[in-house]
Short mmCIF file of C-alpha atoms and ligand atoms in Angstrom, two decimals:
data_model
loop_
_atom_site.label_atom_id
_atom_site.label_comp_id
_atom_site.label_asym_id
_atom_site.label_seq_id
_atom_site.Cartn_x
_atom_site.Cartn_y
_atom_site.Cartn_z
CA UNK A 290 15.29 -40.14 11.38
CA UNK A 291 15.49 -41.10 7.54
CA UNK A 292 12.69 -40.11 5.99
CA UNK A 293 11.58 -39.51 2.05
CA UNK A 294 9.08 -36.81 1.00
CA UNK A 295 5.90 -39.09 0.86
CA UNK A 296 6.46 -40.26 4.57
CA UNK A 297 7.63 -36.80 5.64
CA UNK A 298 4.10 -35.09 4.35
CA UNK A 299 1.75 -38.15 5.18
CA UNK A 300 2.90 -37.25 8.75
CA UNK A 301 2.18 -33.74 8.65
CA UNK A 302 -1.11 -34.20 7.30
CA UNK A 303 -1.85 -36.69 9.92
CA UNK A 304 -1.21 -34.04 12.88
CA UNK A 305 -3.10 -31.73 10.90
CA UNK A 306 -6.28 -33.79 10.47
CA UNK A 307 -5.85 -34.57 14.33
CA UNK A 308 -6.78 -31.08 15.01
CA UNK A 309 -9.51 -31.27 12.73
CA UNK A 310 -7.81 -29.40 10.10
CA UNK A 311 -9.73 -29.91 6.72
CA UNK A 312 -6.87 -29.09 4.41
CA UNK A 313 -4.44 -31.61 6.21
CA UNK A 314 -2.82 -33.10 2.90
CA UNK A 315 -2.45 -29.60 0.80
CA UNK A 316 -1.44 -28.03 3.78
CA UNK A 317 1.31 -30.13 4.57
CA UNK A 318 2.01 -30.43 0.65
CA UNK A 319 2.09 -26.79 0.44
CA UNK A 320 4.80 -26.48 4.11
CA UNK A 321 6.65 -29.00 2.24
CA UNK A 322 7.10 -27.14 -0.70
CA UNK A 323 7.82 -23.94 1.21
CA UNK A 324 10.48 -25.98 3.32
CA UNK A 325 12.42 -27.78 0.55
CA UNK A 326 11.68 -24.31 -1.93
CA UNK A 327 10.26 -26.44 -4.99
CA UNK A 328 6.72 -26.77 -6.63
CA UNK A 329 4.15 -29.73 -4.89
CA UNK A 330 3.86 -30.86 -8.25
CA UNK A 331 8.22 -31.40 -7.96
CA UNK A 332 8.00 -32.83 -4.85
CA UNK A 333 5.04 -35.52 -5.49
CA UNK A 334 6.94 -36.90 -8.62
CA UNK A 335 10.09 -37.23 -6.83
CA UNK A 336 8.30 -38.37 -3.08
CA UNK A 337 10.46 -41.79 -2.85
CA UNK A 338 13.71 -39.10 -2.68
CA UNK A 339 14.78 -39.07 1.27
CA UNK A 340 14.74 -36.07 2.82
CA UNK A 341 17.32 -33.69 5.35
CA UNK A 342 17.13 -33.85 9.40
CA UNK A 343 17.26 -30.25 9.18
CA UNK A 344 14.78 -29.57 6.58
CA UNK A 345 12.70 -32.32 8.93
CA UNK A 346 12.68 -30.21 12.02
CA UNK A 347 11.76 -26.65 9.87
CA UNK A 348 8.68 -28.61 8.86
CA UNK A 349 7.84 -30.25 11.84
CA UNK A 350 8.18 -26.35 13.39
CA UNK A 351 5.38 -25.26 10.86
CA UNK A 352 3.20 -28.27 11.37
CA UNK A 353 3.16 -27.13 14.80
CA UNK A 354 1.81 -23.67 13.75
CA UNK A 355 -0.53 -25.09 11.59
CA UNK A 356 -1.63 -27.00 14.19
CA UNK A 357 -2.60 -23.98 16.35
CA UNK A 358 -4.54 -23.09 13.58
CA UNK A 359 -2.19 -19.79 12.11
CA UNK A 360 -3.37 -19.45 8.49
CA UNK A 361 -0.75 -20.81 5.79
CA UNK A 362 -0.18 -16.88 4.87
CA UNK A 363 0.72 -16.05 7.85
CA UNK A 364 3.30 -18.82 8.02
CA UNK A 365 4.41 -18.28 4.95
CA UNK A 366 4.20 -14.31 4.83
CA UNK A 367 3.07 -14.15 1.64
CA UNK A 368 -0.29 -14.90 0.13
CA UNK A 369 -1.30 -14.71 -3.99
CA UNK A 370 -3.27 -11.69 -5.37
CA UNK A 371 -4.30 -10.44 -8.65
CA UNK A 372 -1.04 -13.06 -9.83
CA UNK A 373 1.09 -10.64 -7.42
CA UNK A 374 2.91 -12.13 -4.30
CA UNK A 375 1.75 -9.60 -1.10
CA UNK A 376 3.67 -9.79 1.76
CA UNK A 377 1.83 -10.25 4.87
CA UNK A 378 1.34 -10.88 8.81
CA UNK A 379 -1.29 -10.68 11.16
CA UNK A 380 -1.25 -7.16 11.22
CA UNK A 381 -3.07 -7.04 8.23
CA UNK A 382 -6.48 -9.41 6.83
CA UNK A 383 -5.46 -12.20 4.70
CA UNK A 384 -6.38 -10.95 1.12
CA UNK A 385 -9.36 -12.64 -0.45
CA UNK A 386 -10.08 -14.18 -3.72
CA UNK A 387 -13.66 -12.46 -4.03
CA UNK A 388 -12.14 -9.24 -3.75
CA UNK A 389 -10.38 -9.62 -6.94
CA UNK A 390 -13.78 -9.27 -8.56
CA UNK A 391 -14.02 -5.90 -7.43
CA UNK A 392 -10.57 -5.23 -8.64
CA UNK A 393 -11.44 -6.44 -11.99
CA UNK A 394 -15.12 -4.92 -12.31
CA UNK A 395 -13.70 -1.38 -11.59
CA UNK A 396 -10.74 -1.67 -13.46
CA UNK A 397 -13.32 -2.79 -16.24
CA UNK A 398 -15.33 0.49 -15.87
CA UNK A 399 -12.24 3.16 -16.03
CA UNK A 400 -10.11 1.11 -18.29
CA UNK A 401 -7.57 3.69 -20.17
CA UNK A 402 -8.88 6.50 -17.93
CA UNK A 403 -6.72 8.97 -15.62
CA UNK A 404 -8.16 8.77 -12.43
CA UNK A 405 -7.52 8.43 -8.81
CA UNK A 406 -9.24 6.99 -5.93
CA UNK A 407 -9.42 6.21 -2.55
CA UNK A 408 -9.22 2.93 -0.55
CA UNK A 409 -10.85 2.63 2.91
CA UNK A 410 -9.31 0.44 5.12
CA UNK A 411 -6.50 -0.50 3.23
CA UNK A 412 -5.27 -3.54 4.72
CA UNK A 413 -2.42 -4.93 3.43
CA UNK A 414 -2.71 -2.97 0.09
CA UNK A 415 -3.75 -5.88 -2.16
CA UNK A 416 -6.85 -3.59 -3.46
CA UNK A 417 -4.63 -0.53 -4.05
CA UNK A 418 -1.50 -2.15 -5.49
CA UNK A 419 -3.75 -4.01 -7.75
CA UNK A 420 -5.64 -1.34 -9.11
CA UNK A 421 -2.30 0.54 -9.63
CA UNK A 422 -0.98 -2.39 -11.45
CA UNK A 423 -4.00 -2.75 -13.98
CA UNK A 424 -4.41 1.34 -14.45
CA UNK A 425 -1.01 2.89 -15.20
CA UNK A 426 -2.77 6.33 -14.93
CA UNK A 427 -4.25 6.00 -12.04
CA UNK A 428 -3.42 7.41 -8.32
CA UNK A 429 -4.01 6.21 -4.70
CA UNK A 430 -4.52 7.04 -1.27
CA UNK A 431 -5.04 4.29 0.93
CA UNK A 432 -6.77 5.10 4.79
CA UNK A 433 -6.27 2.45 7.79
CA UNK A 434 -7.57 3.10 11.18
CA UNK A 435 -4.74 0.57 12.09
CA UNK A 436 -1.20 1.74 11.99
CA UNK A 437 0.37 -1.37 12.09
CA UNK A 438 -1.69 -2.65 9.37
CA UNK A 439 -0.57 1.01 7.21
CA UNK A 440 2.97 -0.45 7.81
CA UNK A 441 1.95 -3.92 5.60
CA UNK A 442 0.55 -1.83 3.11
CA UNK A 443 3.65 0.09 2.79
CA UNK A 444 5.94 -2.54 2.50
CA UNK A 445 3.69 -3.73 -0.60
CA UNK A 446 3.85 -0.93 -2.29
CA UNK A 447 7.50 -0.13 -1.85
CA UNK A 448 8.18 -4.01 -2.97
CA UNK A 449 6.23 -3.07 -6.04
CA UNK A 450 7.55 0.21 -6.54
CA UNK A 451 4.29 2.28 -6.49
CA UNK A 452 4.93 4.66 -3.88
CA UNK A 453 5.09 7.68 -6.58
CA UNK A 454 1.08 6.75 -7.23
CA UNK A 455 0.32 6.08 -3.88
CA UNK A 456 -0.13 7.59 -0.65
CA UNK A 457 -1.13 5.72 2.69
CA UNK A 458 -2.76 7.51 5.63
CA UNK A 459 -2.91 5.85 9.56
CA UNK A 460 -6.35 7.77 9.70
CA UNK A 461 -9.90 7.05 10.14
CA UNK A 462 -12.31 8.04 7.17
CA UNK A 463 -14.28 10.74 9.26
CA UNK A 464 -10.79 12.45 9.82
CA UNK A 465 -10.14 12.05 6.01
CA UNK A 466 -11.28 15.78 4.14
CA UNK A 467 -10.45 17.91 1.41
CA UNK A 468 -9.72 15.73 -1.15
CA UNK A 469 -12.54 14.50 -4.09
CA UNK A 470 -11.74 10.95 -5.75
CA UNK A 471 -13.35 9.37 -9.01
CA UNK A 472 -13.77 6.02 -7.12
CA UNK A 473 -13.80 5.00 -3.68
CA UNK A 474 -13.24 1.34 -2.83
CA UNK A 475 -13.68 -0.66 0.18
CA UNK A 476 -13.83 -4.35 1.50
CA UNK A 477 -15.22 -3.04 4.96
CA UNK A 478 -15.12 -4.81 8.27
CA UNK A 479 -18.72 -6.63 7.80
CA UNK A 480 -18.75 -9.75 10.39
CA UNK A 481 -21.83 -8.84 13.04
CA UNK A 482 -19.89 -8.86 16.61
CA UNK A 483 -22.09 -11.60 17.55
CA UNK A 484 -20.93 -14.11 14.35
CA UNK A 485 -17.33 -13.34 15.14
CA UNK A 486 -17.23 -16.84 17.89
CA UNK A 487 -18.76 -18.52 14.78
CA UNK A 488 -15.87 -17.67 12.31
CA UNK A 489 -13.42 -20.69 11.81
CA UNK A 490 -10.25 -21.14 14.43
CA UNK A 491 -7.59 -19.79 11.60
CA UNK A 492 -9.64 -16.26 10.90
CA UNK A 493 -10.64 -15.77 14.72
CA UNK A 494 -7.50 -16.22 16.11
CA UNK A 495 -5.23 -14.45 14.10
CA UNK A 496 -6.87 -11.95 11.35
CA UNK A 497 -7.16 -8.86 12.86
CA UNK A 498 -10.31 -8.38 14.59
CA UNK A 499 -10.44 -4.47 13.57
CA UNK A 500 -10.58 -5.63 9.80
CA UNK A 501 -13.51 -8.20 10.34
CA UNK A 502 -15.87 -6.65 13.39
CA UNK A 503 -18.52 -4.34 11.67
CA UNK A 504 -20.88 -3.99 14.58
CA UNK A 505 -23.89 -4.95 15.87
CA UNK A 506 -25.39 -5.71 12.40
CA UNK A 507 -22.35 -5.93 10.84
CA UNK A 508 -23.20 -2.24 9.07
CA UNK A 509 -21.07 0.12 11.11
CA UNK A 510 -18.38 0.76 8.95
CA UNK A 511 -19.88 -0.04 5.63
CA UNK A 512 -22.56 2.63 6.31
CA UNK A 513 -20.22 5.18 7.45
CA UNK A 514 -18.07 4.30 4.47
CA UNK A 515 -21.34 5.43 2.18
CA UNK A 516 -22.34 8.15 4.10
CA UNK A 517 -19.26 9.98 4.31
CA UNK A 518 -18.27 8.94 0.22
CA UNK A 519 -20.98 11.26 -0.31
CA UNK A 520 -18.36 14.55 0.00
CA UNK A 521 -14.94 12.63 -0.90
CA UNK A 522 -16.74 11.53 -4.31
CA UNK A 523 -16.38 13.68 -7.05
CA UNK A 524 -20.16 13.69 -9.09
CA UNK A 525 -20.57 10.96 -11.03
CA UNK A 526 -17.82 9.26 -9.24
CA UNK A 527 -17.54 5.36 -8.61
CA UNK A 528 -18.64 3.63 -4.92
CA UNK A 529 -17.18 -0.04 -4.99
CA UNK A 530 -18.13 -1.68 -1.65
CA UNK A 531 -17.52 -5.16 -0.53
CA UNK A 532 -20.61 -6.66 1.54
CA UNK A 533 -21.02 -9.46 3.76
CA UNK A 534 -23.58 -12.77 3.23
CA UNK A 535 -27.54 -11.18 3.62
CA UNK A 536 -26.56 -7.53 3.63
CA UNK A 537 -27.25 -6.65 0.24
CA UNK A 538 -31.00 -5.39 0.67
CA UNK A 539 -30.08 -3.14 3.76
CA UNK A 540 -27.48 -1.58 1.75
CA UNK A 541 -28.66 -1.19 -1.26
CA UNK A 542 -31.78 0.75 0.55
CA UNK A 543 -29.10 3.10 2.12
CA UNK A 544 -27.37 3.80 -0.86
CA UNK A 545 -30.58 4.46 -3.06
CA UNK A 546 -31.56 6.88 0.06
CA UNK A 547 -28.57 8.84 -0.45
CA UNK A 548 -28.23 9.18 -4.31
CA UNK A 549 -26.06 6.67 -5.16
CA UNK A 550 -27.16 4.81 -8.48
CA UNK A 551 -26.40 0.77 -8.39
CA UNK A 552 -24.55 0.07 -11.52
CA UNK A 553 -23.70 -3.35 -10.94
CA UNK A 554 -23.29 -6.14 -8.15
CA UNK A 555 -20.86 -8.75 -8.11
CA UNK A 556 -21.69 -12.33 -6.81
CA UNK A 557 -19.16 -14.43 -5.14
CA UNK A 558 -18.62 -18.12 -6.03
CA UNK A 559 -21.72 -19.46 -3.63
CA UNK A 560 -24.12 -16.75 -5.34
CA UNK A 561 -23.95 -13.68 -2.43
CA UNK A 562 -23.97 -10.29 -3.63
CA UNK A 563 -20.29 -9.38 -2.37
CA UNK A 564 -19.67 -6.67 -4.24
CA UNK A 565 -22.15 -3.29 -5.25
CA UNK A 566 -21.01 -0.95 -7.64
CA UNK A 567 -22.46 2.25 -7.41
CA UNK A 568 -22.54 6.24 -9.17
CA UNK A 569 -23.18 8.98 -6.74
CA UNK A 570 -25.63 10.77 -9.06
N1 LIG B 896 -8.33 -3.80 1.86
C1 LIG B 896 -7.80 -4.95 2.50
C2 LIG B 896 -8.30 -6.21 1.82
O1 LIG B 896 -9.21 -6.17 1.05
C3 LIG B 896 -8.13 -4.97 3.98
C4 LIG B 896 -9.60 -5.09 4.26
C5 LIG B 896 -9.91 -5.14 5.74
O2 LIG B 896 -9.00 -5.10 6.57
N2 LIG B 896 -11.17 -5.28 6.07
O3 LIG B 896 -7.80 -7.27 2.02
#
């Protein structure tokens, strides 16, 4: 069928927004310019050029993904963060925009210092590569319960050559002793088991449900993550925690209880606390 670029994309957007797809037009911009490797912008200037039968039926292949609702990172294996390209699959969460805050607020804090820390439930690495990236004195060791998601995060950091500051452990944070870090991060499972049917098609179906299940009141791992900081911490050392929407009171409680000083919270772009930053005094 001959085809140019406009036509081509107005049709994938169309089987997109027939599954109720919200992002039907930049979704189908964004396979296009995957497809044909050039920039949206490149391809809407030039949308009168015609387009290849072969290059037709590689799009029409990731429509049909799309259309079962896989995320565009996972179709794409790759997804933006902290400007760095991360390689990823559905072994491993989709990283998030709002955890670049905490990136950024704890880089903030221990600019120019030497330090290492810890990352719990490391995911695809995005939180550890970054804060390698921005601290060029600082070492890692990143935990995962999940050993195929340990396997993203090592691919990351060998792609960005980081393995001499890094370490990454397949082991659960209870199993995790006798080391003491200046900071521990975390962007916790923090979904209540319950609000997991709620979550959109793309996350429920194909993000890990290990890396967004946190229990009954969505608390399980980020209090364990607090409790048990308490001896990997050095004193004085840095808590970064990621929190889900209405948590903040319950947590903040907890971590008053067990000597940790709030320092400072981070709000995401609809005004949640998603972020405390806290000192284990
Ligand atoms: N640390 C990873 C991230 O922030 C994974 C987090 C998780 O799996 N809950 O994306």
């Amino acid at each position: 069928m001959n085809m140019n670029f406009l036509e081509l994309i107005k049709n994938g957007s169309q089987l997109l927004k027939a599954k109720k797809i919200e992002s039907h037009v930049l979704d189908s911009e964004l396979i296009a310019s995957f497809v044909f490797n050039r920039s949206r912008e490149n391809i809407l200037i030039n949308s009168k050029e015609m387009v290849q039968s072969n290059e037709i039926s590689f799009f029409n292949k990731l429509i049909e993904r799309r259309k079962r609702y896989e995320p565009i990172a996972y179709i794409f294996n790759s997804k933006e963060f902290w400007s760095r390209d991360f390689k990823i699959d559905s072994r491993a969460l989709i990283p998030r925009p709002e955890t670049e805050m905490m990136v950024e607020a704890v880089s903030k804090i221990l600019k120019n210092r030497k330090f290492s820390f810890l990352d719990v439930g490391v995911g695809s690495g995005c939180i550890t590569a970054s804060i390698l990236f921005e601290n060029l004195h600082s070492f890692g060791v990143g935990l995962d319960t999940s050993s195929s998601a340990i396997k993203v995060a090592k691919k990351n950091i060998l792609r960005f050559k980081l393995q001499n500051r890094c370490k990454l452990l397949n082991r659960s944070y209870e199993k995790f002793y006798g080391y003491k870090f200046d900071l521990v991060v975390s962007n916790p499972p923090y979904i209540r088991s319950s609000d997991i049917k709620k979550l959109p098609m793309d996350i429920r179906k194909y993000e890990p449900r290990l890396a967004l299940d946190g229990g009954k009141d969505g608390l399980d791992v980020i209090k364990k993550v607090i409790y048990k900081s308490r001896s990997t911490l050095k004193k004085n050392g840095l808590l970064a925690i990621e929190i889900g929407n209405g948590q903040f009171i319950k947590v903040s409680r907890l971590l008053k209880l067990l000597d940790y000083k709030i320092k400072l919270t981070i709000e995401d772009y609809q005004k949640n606390v998603r972020c405390i930053i806290s000192l284990l005094k």
